[in-house]
Amino acid sequence: MDSHPTGIGLGLRSAIIAEIDAGEADGALAFVEVSPENYLWRGGLALDQLARIRERFPLLGHGLTMNLGGLAPFDERFFAELKGFLDRNPTPWYSDHLCLCNNGAEFHDLLPVPFTRSTAKRVAARIREASDRLERPMLVENVSYYLALGEIEMDEPEFIAEILEQADCGLLLDVNNAFVNAQNHGFDPYAWLERIPLGRVRQLHVAGHESWDEQTLIDTHGADVRDEVYEMMAWVVERTGPLPVLLERDNHIPPLADLLAEVRKLDEVYQRALRRWHEGAGEAPQEARHG
Amino acid sequence: MDDPKDIQRGEDDARDILIINAFTSAIRERGVDESLKTDLASFYRAHGVDGETLELMLERGPRRLRMYRQMVQGRLRRVLRELLPRTVARLGKKRLYADFADFFDNAGSHTVILREVPAEFTSFCRERWAEAEAVPDFLSDLASHELLSLEVRNSLGGREPATGLPLALDRPLRFDGTCRLRRYDYAVHSLPLDVDDRSEPEAIPSALLAYRDREYAVRFIALTQRATEVLERLLAGSTVVSALQEGAIAAGETLGDEFLAGMTHLFADLSERGVLLGALPDTSMIEADEAVSRADG
């Protein structure tokens, strides 16, 4: 993890890839994040666009389907293809989610896992195995979960910390997921953040969310980032220093110009947080804590 | 003697597995939505969840369990609507929901690549569509045609270099790697692209050669029967002479001047489009040269 970008990046999506390929985001992004599943076993335009884009932006690789929380052995064919992709498109690390994606069939979604010691142990072993197979460091991302499964032996921060420790890996901290979970499960997101081992945070995700119903927020990546999520991102950066921060947008994707305006806004908040980090040598001013 | 820690770990694993299986069944099983709402305890018990875990899950209620079910299934149906738009529009919402529910419960998806789910769904549905009176006979062909477009657009290969060798009767030919030949019972390729269109295709056997051009557009060439028979054999690796001889027989034609003139015109058109890339080199000669080199070495 010696060399990696810091600052604000965007996820490469089909809705904006042509414009990014055409140079319309040049100079505006610190990096682009790529989900290999969109490119595996694929040829044609998207792959050629990616080949050109990787010449102009640092890439970070972020997976959606590794099934780190799953019960079945990893898929050999998938890992071989993924490793080939990452060798051709080098990234300083590879990240995927602390979740279940497959249980007898693919769900194409990020499903929760029980917050138990046995699950933490199993997931940590799978992260180590994934890292060995891919021959690069792994980061894992905290997910939005809408229903806890079974007995909660450990709360989520303890569960995450246990996995990071056992797997000796980094954390891709999604502050929007933490915010959504805090709203849906009724806890203080800053109390949650204070228990996360920030020393292991290597990357941040921020995104917008929507309401499923009156009682539930849902992490759709389909809206602008809310101020509360900006503030949580700043709270983390004040304590960690420079990080790559990804603006995620997967639904209701606006024109690239609007996304870049949101990137600039995010960057302003990020730069202010970095200044506080410099001033405080890593110690955040108290008034910043709750924005 | 078993280590008590190992026994406890095994019990913990089993408890996790039970709740994971129950949870994913709630998302996947056909027809359980109503029972999740009205008799959640029976659903969990039927999946082996009991004791303290059952009490906890009942306290949490069915609302978010059903939300996961709707979220996952809804997302996959949206993928089908997006990638098989005309097929799904003709199926109608009720039939789509029923077919999808059976697919998801009985077969499920076994690819991590989202764009491959429509092919899995179509493969599962073909037999039932053929048997269903309410589903038009051409729907399976229409699905194949929409999948063909998707496959060619995303296929590996393409833009392979020309071999530089002229066509020769005793050689197979190289085609662009994105080339696919498909046969249909209906002329579904002639249907309008408008998803609201409900016109029906002619029931005439049709064949198409699809490929991705240099600007990444998917192109289709409607083939005559003789062209279909010959190209099918060439794409499978036959030599030109075999493809012509066997193709003519399969098409019920004589391998005469008119047939050969037609094929010459076809090969010229395909070469101009960048689809036909020349004769493959004679590998027996290459192997012989390599053998000589090895012997010399």
Coordinates of C-alpha atoms in Angstrom, one line a residue:
Chain A
M1 CA 0.0 0.0 0.0
D2 CA 3.0 2.3 -0.5
S3 CA 1.6 4.5 -3.3
H4 CA -2.1 5.4 -3.5
P5 CA -4.1 8.4 -4.5
T6 CA -5.7 10.7 -1.9
G7 CA -8.6 13.2 -2.5
I8 CA -11.9 12.8 -4.2
G9 CA -12.7 10.3 -6.8
L10 CA -15.7 8.9 -8.7
G11 CA -16.9 5.4 -9.5
L12 CA -16.7 4.5 -13.1
R13 CA -20.3 3.9 -14.4
S14 CA -21.7 3.2 -17.8
A15 CA -23.7 6.5 -17.7
I16 CA -20.5 8.6 -17.4
I17 CA -17.7 6.5 -18.8
A18 CA -17.9 8.0 -22.3
E19 CA -17.5 11.6 -20.9
I20 CA -14.7 10.6 -18.7
D21 CA -13.0 8.8 -21.6
A22 CA -13.5 12.0 -23.6
G23 CA -11.5 14.0 -21.0
E24 CA -14.4 15.8 -19.4
A25 CA -13.2 14.9 -15.9
D26 CA -9.5 15.5 -16.5
G27 CA -8.0 17.4 -13.6
A28 CA -11.2 17.1 -11.5
L29 CA -10.7 13.7 -10.0
A30 CA -8.0 12.2 -7.8
F31 CA -8.8 8.7 -8.9
V32 CA -11.6 6.6 -10.4
E33 CA -12.9 3.5 -8.7
V34 CA -13.6 0.4 -10.9
S35 CA -15.8 -2.5 -10.1
P36 CA -14.2 -5.4 -12.0
E37 CA -17.5 -7.3 -12.3
N38 CA -18.5 -4.8 -14.9
Y39 CA -15.5 -5.8 -17.0
L40 CA -14.8 -9.4 -16.4
W41 CA -15.3 -11.8 -19.4
R42 CA -16.1 -8.8 -21.4
G43 CA -14.8 -7.1 -24.5
G44 CA -15.8 -4.2 -26.6
L45 CA -16.3 -0.5 -26.0
A46 CA -16.3 -0.5 -22.2
L47 CA -13.0 -2.3 -21.9
D48 CA -11.3 -0.1 -24.5
Q49 CA -12.6 3.0 -22.6
L50 CA -11.2 1.6 -19.4
A51 CA -7.8 1.0 -21.0
R52 CA -7.6 4.7 -22.0
I53 CA -9.0 6.0 -18.7
R54 CA -6.4 4.0 -16.6
E55 CA -3.7 6.0 -18.5
R56 CA -5.1 9.2 -17.1
F57 CA -6.3 8.4 -13.6
P58 CA -5.1 6.2 -10.8
L59 CA -7.5 3.3 -10.4
L60 CA -8.9 1.8 -7.2
G61 CA -10.6 -1.7 -7.5
H62 CA -13.8 -2.3 -5.6
G63 CA -15.7 -5.6 -5.9
L64 CA -19.4 -6.4 -5.4
T65 CA -19.6 -10.1 -5.4
M66 CA -16.7 -11.7 -3.5
N67 CA -19.1 -13.1 -1.0
L68 CA -16.8 -12.7 2.0
G69 CA -19.6 -13.5 4.4
G70 CA -20.6 -16.6 2.4
L71 CA -20.5 -20.2 3.5
A72 CA -19.4 -21.9 0.2
P73 CA -15.7 -22.0 -0.9
F74 CA -14.6 -19.3 -3.3
D75 CA -15.2 -19.7 -7.0
E76 CA -11.8 -20.6 -8.6
R77 CA -12.9 -19.4 -12.0
F78 CA -14.0 -16.0 -10.6
F79 CA -10.8 -15.5 -8.7
A80 CA -8.6 -16.4 -11.7
E81 CA -10.4 -13.9 -13.9
L82 CA -10.4 -11.2 -11.2
K83 CA -6.7 -11.6 -10.6
G84 CA -6.0 -11.3 -14.3
F85 CA -8.1 -8.1 -14.4
L86 CA -6.2 -6.6 -11.4
D87 CA -2.9 -7.6 -12.9
R88 CA -3.8 -5.7 -16.1
N89 CA -5.4 -2.8 -14.2
P90 CA -3.1 -2.4 -11.1
T91 CA -4.6 -1.0 -8.0
P92 CA -2.8 -0.5 -4.6
W93 CA -5.4 -2.8 -2.9
Y94 CA -8.7 -4.5 -3.6
S95 CA -11.8 -4.0 -1.6
D96 CA -15.1 -5.8 -1.2
H97 CA -18.0 -5.9 1.3
L98 CA -18.5 -7.5 4.7
C99 CA -21.6 -9.2 3.5
L100 CA -23.2 -12.3 1.9
C101 CA -23.9 -12.3 -1.8
N102 CA -24.4 -16.0 -2.5
N103 CA -26.1 -18.8 -0.6
G104 CA -26.9 -21.5 -3.1
A105 CA -27.5 -18.9 -5.7
E106 CA -26.3 -15.4 -6.4
F107 CA -28.4 -12.6 -4.9
H108 CA -26.7 -9.8 -6.7
D109 CA -27.0 -7.7 -3.6
L110 CA -25.2 -7.1 -0.3
L111 CA -26.9 -9.1 2.4
P112 CA -26.1 -9.0 6.1
V113 CA -24.2 -11.6 8.1
P114 CA -24.8 -12.5 11.8
F115 CA -22.6 -10.4 14.1
T116 CA -21.2 -13.4 15.9
R117 CA -17.7 -14.5 16.8
S118 CA -17.9 -17.6 14.5
T119 CA -18.9 -15.4 11.6
A120 CA -16.1 -12.9 12.3
K121 CA -13.6 -15.8 12.4
R122 CA -14.9 -17.3 9.1
V123 CA -15.0 -13.9 7.3
A124 CA -11.5 -13.0 8.5
A125 CA -10.2 -16.3 7.2
R126 CA -11.9 -15.7 3.8
I127 CA -10.3 -12.2 3.6
R128 CA -6.9 -13.6 4.2
E129 CA -7.5 -16.3 1.5
A130 CA -8.8 -13.6 -0.9
S131 CA -5.7 -11.5 -0.3
D132 CA -3.4 -14.5 -0.9
R133 CA -5.2 -15.4 -4.1
L134 CA -5.2 -11.9 -5.5
E135 CA -1.6 -11.3 -4.2
R136 CA -2.5 -7.8 -3.0
P137 CA -3.9 -6.2 0.2
M138 CA -7.6 -6.4 0.9
L139 CA -9.9 -3.8 2.3
V140 CA -13.3 -4.6 3.5
E141 CA -16.3 -2.2 3.5
N142 CA -19.0 -1.9 6.2
V143 CA -22.4 -2.3 4.6
S144 CA -25.9 -0.9 5.2
Y145 CA -27.9 -3.6 6.9
Y146 CA -31.6 -3.4 7.5
L147 CA -32.1 -6.5 9.6
A148 CA -29.8 -8.0 12.2
L149 CA -29.6 -11.8 11.9
G150 CA -30.0 -13.9 15.0
E151 CA -28.2 -13.2 18.2
I152 CA -25.9 -10.1 18.3
E153 CA -22.9 -11.4 20.1
M154 CA -20.9 -8.3 19.1
D155 CA -22.2 -5.0 18.0
E156 CA -21.1 -3.8 14.5
P157 CA -18.0 -1.8 15.5
E158 CA -16.7 -4.7 17.6
F159 CA -17.5 -7.1 14.8
I160 CA -15.7 -5.0 12.2
A161 CA -12.7 -4.4 14.6
E162 CA -12.5 -8.2 15.3
I163 CA -12.4 -9.0 11.6
L164 CA -9.8 -6.3 10.7
E165 CA -7.6 -7.6 13.5
Q166 CA -7.9 -11.3 12.6
A167 CA -7.5 -10.7 8.9
D168 CA -4.9 -7.9 9.4
C169 CA -6.6 -5.9 6.6
G170 CA -7.7 -2.4 6.0
L171 CA -11.1 -0.8 6.2
L172 CA -13.0 0.9 3.5
L173 CA -15.2 3.0 5.7
D174 CA -18.5 3.9 4.1
V175 CA -19.8 6.8 6.2
N176 CA -23.1 6.9 4.4
N177 CA -23.7 3.2 5.4
A178 CA -22.8 4.1 9.0
F179 CA -25.3 7.0 8.9
V180 CA -28.1 4.9 7.3
N181 CA -27.5 2.2 9.9
A182 CA -27.5 4.7 12.7
Q183 CA -30.9 6.1 11.5
N184 CA -32.4 2.7 10.9
H185 CA -31.2 1.0 14.1
G186 CA -31.3 4.0 16.4
F187 CA -27.7 4.7 17.4
D188 CA -25.4 7.7 17.4
P189 CA -23.2 7.5 14.3
Y190 CA -20.4 9.4 16.0
A191 CA -20.4 7.0 19.0
W192 CA -20.2 4.3 16.3
L193 CA -17.3 6.0 14.5
E194 CA -15.4 6.5 17.8
R195 CA -15.3 2.7 18.2
I196 CA -14.0 2.0 14.7
P197 CA -10.2 1.5 14.5
L198 CA -9.5 4.5 12.4
G199 CA -5.9 3.5 12.1
R200 CA -7.0 0.8 9.7
V201 CA -9.1 3.1 7.5
R202 CA -7.5 3.2 4.0
Q203 CA -10.4 4.6 2.0
L204 CA -13.8 6.3 2.4
H205 CA -17.1 6.0 0.5
V206 CA -19.7 8.7 0.6
A207 CA -23.1 8.5 -1.1
G208 CA -26.6 9.6 -1.0
H209 CA -29.6 7.5 0.3
E210 CA -33.3 7.5 0.0
S211 CA -36.3 6.4 2.0
W212 CA -37.8 2.9 1.6
D213 CA -40.7 3.9 3.9
E214 CA -41.2 6.3 6.8
Q215 CA -39.1 4.2 9.1
T216 CA -36.3 3.0 6.9
L217 CA -33.5 4.8 4.9
I218 CA -32.0 2.8 2.1
D219 CA -28.5 3.0 0.7
T220 CA -29.4 3.5 -3.0
H221 CA -26.5 5.7 -4.1
G222 CA -29.4 7.5 -5.9
A223 CA -29.4 11.0 -4.4
D224 CA -27.0 13.8 -3.5
V225 CA -24.9 13.3 -0.4
R226 CA -26.6 14.7 2.7
D227 CA -24.9 17.3 4.9
E228 CA -24.8 14.9 7.8
V229 CA -22.7 12.5 5.7
Y230 CA -20.3 15.2 4.6
E231 CA -19.8 16.1 8.3
M232 CA -19.1 12.4 9.1
M233 CA -16.6 12.2 6.3
A234 CA -14.9 15.4 7.6
W235 CA -14.9 14.0 11.2
V236 CA -13.0 10.9 10.0
V237 CA -10.5 12.9 7.8
E238 CA -9.7 15.2 10.7
R239 CA -8.5 12.1 12.5
T240 CA -6.9 10.1 9.8
G241 CA -5.3 12.6 7.5
P242 CA -5.3 12.2 3.7
L243 CA -7.4 9.4 2.2
P244 CA -9.0 8.5 -1.1
V245 CA -12.7 9.5 -0.8
L246 CA -15.1 8.1 -3.3
L247 CA -18.4 9.8 -4.3
E248 CA -20.7 6.8 -5.1
R249 CA -23.6 7.3 -7.5
D250 CA -25.4 4.3 -9.0
N251 CA -29.0 5.4 -9.5
H252 CA -30.6 8.6 -10.9
I253 CA -27.1 9.5 -12.1
P254 CA -27.1 13.2 -13.0
P255 CA -25.0 14.7 -15.9
L256 CA -21.2 14.4 -15.3
A257 CA -21.0 18.2 -14.8
D258 CA -23.4 17.9 -11.8
L259 CA -21.4 15.0 -10.4
L260 CA -18.2 17.1 -10.7
A261 CA -19.9 20.0 -8.9
E262 CA -20.6 17.5 -6.1
V263 CA -17.0 16.3 -6.2
R264 CA -15.8 20.0 -5.8
K265 CA -18.2 20.5 -2.8
L266 CA -16.9 17.3 -1.3
D267 CA -13.4 18.4 -1.9
E268 CA -13.9 21.7 -0.1
V269 CA -15.2 19.9 3.0
Y270 CA -12.3 17.4 2.7
Q271 CA -9.7 20.2 2.4
R272 CA -11.1 22.0 5.4
A273 CA -11.0 18.7 7.4
L274 CA -7.4 18.1 6.3
R275 CA -6.4 21.6 7.5
R276 CA -7.9 20.8 10.9
W277 CA -6.0 17.5 10.8
H278 CA -2.7 19.5 10.1
E279 CA -3.5 22.0 12.8
G280 CA -4.4 19.5 15.4
A281 CA -1.7 17.0 14.4
G282 CA -4.5 14.4 14.1
E283 CA -6.6 15.7 17.0
A284 CA -9.9 17.1 15.9
P285 CA -11.4 20.2 17.5
Q286 CA -14.3 19.4 19.7
E287 CA -16.7 21.7 18.0
A288 CA -16.3 19.7 14.8
R289 CA -17.5 16.5 16.4
H290 CA -21.2 16.9 15.6
G291 CA -20.8 19.3 12.8
Chain B
M1 CA -12.1 -36.9 23.0
D2 CA -13.6 -33.9 21.3
D3 CA -12.4 -30.5 22.5
P4 CA -15.4 -28.7 24.1
K5 CA -14.2 -25.5 22.3
D6 CA -14.5 -27.2 19.0
I7 CA -18.0 -28.5 19.9
Q8 CA -19.1 -25.0 20.9
R9 CA -17.6 -23.6 17.7
G10 CA -19.5 -26.2 15.6
E11 CA -22.7 -25.3 17.4
D12 CA -22.1 -21.6 16.8
D13 CA -21.4 -22.2 13.1
A14 CA -24.6 -24.3 12.8
R15 CA -26.6 -21.6 14.4
D16 CA -25.2 -19.0 12.0
I17 CA -25.9 -21.3 9.0
L18 CA -29.5 -21.8 10.1
I19 CA -30.3 -18.1 10.3
I20 CA -28.5 -17.4 7.1
N21 CA -30.4 -20.1 5.3
A22 CA -33.7 -18.9 6.7
F23 CA -33.0 -15.4 5.7
T24 CA -32.0 -16.2 2.1
S25 CA -35.0 -18.5 1.8
A26 CA -37.2 -15.7 2.8
I27 CA -35.7 -13.7 -0.1
R28 CA -35.8 -16.5 -2.6
E29 CA -38.7 -18.9 -2.0
R30 CA -41.7 -18.5 -4.2
G31 CA -45.0 -17.6 -2.4
V32 CA -43.7 -17.1 1.1
D33 CA -44.3 -13.4 1.3
E34 CA -47.8 -13.8 2.7
S35 CA -46.6 -16.2 5.4
L36 CA -43.8 -13.9 6.3
K37 CA -46.4 -11.3 7.0
T38 CA -49.0 -13.4 8.7
D39 CA -47.1 -16.3 10.4
L40 CA -43.4 -15.4 10.7
A41 CA -42.9 -17.9 13.5
S42 CA -44.0 -20.9 11.3
F43 CA -41.7 -19.7 8.6
Y44 CA -38.6 -19.6 10.8
R45 CA -39.5 -22.8 12.6
A46 CA -39.9 -24.6 9.2
H47 CA -36.3 -23.5 8.5
G48 CA -35.0 -24.8 11.8
V49 CA -34.7 -21.5 13.6
D50 CA -35.9 -21.9 17.2
G51 CA -35.1 -20.9 20.8
E52 CA -33.5 -17.5 21.5
T53 CA -32.7 -16.9 17.9
L54 CA -36.4 -17.4 17.0
E55 CA -37.5 -15.0 19.7
L56 CA -35.1 -12.3 18.5
M57 CA -36.1 -12.6 14.9
L58 CA -39.8 -12.5 15.8
E59 CA -39.1 -9.3 17.9
R60 CA -37.6 -7.8 14.7
G61 CA -40.7 -8.6 12.8
P62 CA -41.3 -9.3 9.1
R63 CA -41.1 -5.7 7.7
R64 CA -37.4 -5.5 6.8
L65 CA -37.2 -9.2 6.0
R66 CA -39.9 -8.6 3.3
M67 CA -38.0 -5.4 2.3
Y68 CA -34.9 -7.5 1.5
R69 CA -37.1 -9.8 -0.6
Q70 CA -38.6 -7.0 -2.5
M71 CA -35.3 -5.2 -2.9
V72 CA -33.4 -8.2 -4.3
Q73 CA -36.2 -9.5 -6.5
G74 CA -37.1 -6.0 -7.8
R75 CA -33.5 -5.3 -8.7
L76 CA -33.2 -8.5 -10.8
R77 CA -36.5 -7.9 -12.5
R78 CA -35.3 -4.4 -13.4
V79 CA -32.2 -6.0 -15.0
L80 CA -34.5 -8.2 -17.1
R81 CA -36.6 -5.2 -18.2
E82 CA -33.4 -3.3 -19.1
L83 CA -31.7 -6.0 -21.0
L84 CA -34.6 -7.9 -22.5
P85 CA -37.0 -4.9 -23.0
R86 CA -39.2 -6.2 -25.8
T87 CA -39.4 -9.7 -24.5
V88 CA -40.4 -8.6 -21.0
A89 CA -42.9 -6.0 -22.4
R90 CA -44.6 -8.8 -24.3
L91 CA -44.6 -11.1 -21.4
G92 CA -46.5 -8.6 -19.3
K93 CA -46.1 -7.8 -15.6
K94 CA -48.1 -10.7 -14.2
R95 CA -46.4 -13.3 -16.3
L96 CA -42.9 -11.8 -15.7
Y97 CA -43.5 -11.9 -11.9
A98 CA -44.6 -15.5 -12.1
D99 CA -41.8 -16.7 -14.3
F100 CA -39.2 -14.8 -12.4
A101 CA -40.5 -16.1 -9.1
D102 CA -40.1 -19.7 -10.4
F103 CA -36.8 -19.0 -11.9
F104 CA -35.4 -17.5 -8.7
D105 CA -36.8 -20.2 -6.5
N106 CA -36.0 -23.2 -8.6
A107 CA -32.9 -22.3 -10.5
G108 CA -31.6 -19.0 -9.3
S109 CA -28.7 -17.1 -10.7
H110 CA -25.2 -18.7 -10.8
T111 CA -23.2 -16.0 -12.3
V112 CA -21.7 -13.0 -10.6
I113 CA -22.1 -11.0 -13.8
L114 CA -25.3 -9.1 -13.7
R115 CA -25.6 -8.8 -17.5
E116 CA -25.7 -12.7 -17.7
V117 CA -28.8 -13.0 -15.6
P118 CA -31.2 -12.5 -18.6
A119 CA -29.6 -15.5 -20.4
E120 CA -30.1 -17.6 -17.3
F121 CA -33.7 -16.5 -17.0
T122 CA -34.4 -17.1 -20.7
S123 CA -32.8 -20.5 -20.5
F124 CA -35.0 -21.4 -17.6
C125 CA -38.2 -20.1 -19.3
R126 CA -37.9 -21.5 -22.8
E127 CA -39.7 -24.8 -22.2
R128 CA -42.5 -23.2 -20.1
W129 CA -43.0 -20.5 -22.7
A130 CA -43.3 -23.2 -25.4
E131 CA -46.0 -24.9 -23.4
A132 CA -47.9 -21.8 -22.4
E133 CA -50.8 -20.8 -24.6
A134 CA -50.7 -17.2 -23.4
V135 CA -47.1 -16.8 -24.5
P136 CA -46.6 -16.1 -28.2
D137 CA -44.6 -18.8 -30.0
F138 CA -42.1 -16.2 -31.3
L139 CA -41.2 -15.0 -27.8
S140 CA -38.3 -17.4 -27.3
D141 CA -36.8 -16.2 -30.6
L142 CA -37.3 -12.6 -29.6
A143 CA -35.5 -13.3 -26.3
S144 CA -32.7 -15.0 -28.3
H145 CA -32.4 -12.0 -30.5
E146 CA -32.2 -9.5 -27.6
L147 CA -29.6 -11.8 -26.0
L148 CA -27.6 -12.0 -29.2
S149 CA -27.3 -8.2 -29.3
L150 CA -26.1 -8.2 -25.7
E151 CA -23.7 -11.0 -26.3
V152 CA -22.1 -9.5 -29.4
R153 CA -21.8 -6.0 -27.8
N154 CA -19.9 -7.4 -24.9
S155 CA -18.1 -10.4 -26.4
L156 CA -14.4 -10.9 -25.9
G157 CA -12.5 -10.8 -29.1
G158 CA -13.0 -8.6 -32.1
R159 CA -10.6 -6.5 -34.1
E160 CA -8.4 -9.5 -34.8
P161 CA -5.8 -8.8 -37.5
A162 CA -6.4 -10.0 -41.0
T163 CA -4.4 -13.1 -41.9
G164 CA -3.1 -11.5 -45.1
L165 CA -3.7 -14.8 -46.9
P166 CA -6.2 -14.9 -49.8
L167 CA -9.1 -17.3 -49.5
A168 CA -8.2 -20.8 -50.6
L169 CA -10.5 -23.7 -51.1
D170 CA -8.5 -26.1 -48.9
R171 CA -8.2 -23.7 -46.0
P172 CA -10.5 -22.7 -43.2
L173 CA -11.2 -18.9 -42.8
R174 CA -10.7 -16.5 -40.0
F175 CA -13.7 -14.4 -38.9
D176 CA -13.9 -11.5 -36.5
G177 CA -14.1 -12.9 -33.0
T178 CA -17.5 -11.3 -32.2
C179 CA -19.3 -13.1 -35.1
R180 CA -22.3 -15.2 -34.1
L181 CA -24.8 -17.0 -36.4
R182 CA -28.3 -17.6 -35.1
R183 CA -31.3 -19.3 -36.6
Y184 CA -34.9 -18.4 -35.7
D185 CA -38.3 -19.8 -36.5
Y186 CA -39.7 -16.3 -36.7
A187 CA -38.4 -13.1 -38.4
V188 CA -38.0 -11.4 -35.0
H189 CA -35.1 -9.3 -36.3
S190 CA -37.7 -7.4 -38.3
L191 CA -39.8 -6.3 -35.4
P192 CA -39.7 -2.6 -34.4
L193 CA -37.5 -1.7 -31.5
D194 CA -40.3 0.2 -29.8
V195 CA -41.1 -1.7 -26.5
D196 CA -44.7 -0.7 -26.8
D197 CA -45.0 -2.3 -30.3
R198 CA -47.1 -5.5 -30.3
S199 CA -46.9 -6.5 -33.9
E200 CA -46.0 -10.1 -34.6
P201 CA -43.2 -11.4 -36.7
E202 CA -43.6 -13.5 -39.8
A203 CA -43.4 -17.2 -39.1
I204 CA -40.5 -17.8 -41.6
P205 CA -37.2 -19.5 -40.7
S206 CA -34.6 -16.8 -40.5
A207 CA -30.9 -16.7 -39.9
L208 CA -28.7 -13.8 -38.9
L209 CA -25.0 -13.2 -38.8
A210 CA -24.3 -10.7 -36.0
Y211 CA -21.0 -9.0 -35.4
R212 CA -19.6 -5.9 -33.7
D213 CA -18.2 -3.3 -36.1
R214 CA -15.1 -1.2 -35.7
E215 CA -17.2 1.6 -34.1
Y216 CA -18.6 -1.0 -31.5
A217 CA -22.1 -1.0 -33.1
V218 CA -23.8 -4.4 -33.3
R219 CA -24.7 -5.2 -36.9
F220 CA -26.9 -8.0 -38.3
I221 CA -26.9 -9.5 -41.7
A222 CA -29.9 -11.5 -42.7
L223 CA -28.7 -14.6 -44.5
T224 CA -30.2 -16.7 -47.3
Q225 CA -30.4 -20.4 -46.6
R226 CA -27.3 -21.2 -48.7
A227 CA -25.3 -18.5 -47.0
T228 CA -26.5 -19.8 -43.6
E229 CA -25.4 -23.4 -44.4
V230 CA -22.0 -22.4 -45.7
L231 CA -21.2 -19.8 -43.0
E232 CA -22.3 -22.1 -40.2
R233 CA -19.7 -24.7 -41.4
L234 CA -17.0 -22.1 -41.9
L235 CA -17.5 -20.6 -38.5
A236 CA -17.2 -24.2 -37.1
G237 CA -13.8 -24.5 -38.8
S238 CA -14.5 -26.3 -42.0
T239 CA -12.4 -25.6 -45.1
V240 CA -13.9 -23.5 -47.8
V241 CA -14.4 -26.5 -50.1
S242 CA -16.1 -28.6 -47.5
A243 CA -18.3 -25.8 -46.4
L244 CA -19.4 -25.2 -50.0
Q245 CA -20.0 -28.8 -50.8
E246 CA -21.8 -29.7 -47.6
G247 CA -23.6 -26.3 -47.5
A248 CA -25.0 -26.8 -51.0
I249 CA -26.3 -30.3 -50.1
A250 CA -27.9 -29.0 -46.8
A251 CA -29.5 -26.1 -48.7
G252 CA -30.8 -28.5 -51.3
E253 CA -28.9 -26.8 -54.1
T254 CA -26.4 -27.7 -56.7
L255 CA -22.9 -26.5 -56.3
G256 CA -22.9 -24.7 -59.7
D257 CA -21.8 -21.4 -61.0
E258 CA -24.8 -19.5 -59.6
F259 CA -24.2 -20.9 -56.1
L260 CA -20.5 -20.1 -56.3
A261 CA -21.1 -16.6 -57.6
G262 CA -23.5 -16.0 -54.7
M263 CA -20.8 -17.1 -52.2
T264 CA -18.1 -15.0 -53.9
H265 CA -20.4 -12.0 -53.4
L266 CA -21.0 -12.9 -49.8
F267 CA -17.3 -13.4 -49.0
A268 CA -16.5 -10.0 -50.6
D269 CA -19.2 -8.3 -48.6
L270 CA -18.0 -9.9 -45.3
S271 CA -14.4 -8.9 -46.2
E272 CA -15.4 -5.3 -46.8
R273 CA -17.2 -5.2 -43.4
G274 CA -14.1 -6.5 -41.7
V275 CA -15.9 -9.7 -40.6
L276 CA -14.0 -12.1 -42.9
L277 CA -10.2 -11.7 -42.2
G278 CA -8.7 -14.1 -44.8
A279 CA -7.6 -17.7 -44.9
L280 CA -6.1 -19.3 -41.9
P281 CA -2.5 -20.3 -42.4
D282 CA -1.7 -24.0 -43.2
T283 CA -0.9 -25.2 -39.7
S284 CA 0.4 -28.5 -41.1
M285 CA 3.1 -26.5 -42.9
I286 CA 3.9 -24.4 -39.8
E287 CA 4.1 -27.6 -37.7
A288 CA 6.4 -29.2 -40.3
D289 CA 8.6 -26.0 -40.3
E290 CA 8.7 -26.2 -36.5
A291 CA 9.7 -29.8 -36.6
V292 CA 12.5 -29.0 -39.0
S293 CA 13.7 -26.1 -36.7
R294 CA 13.6 -28.4 -33.7
A295 CA 15.6 -31.0 -35.6
D296 CA 18.1 -28.3 -36.8
G297 CA 18.4 -27.0 -33.2

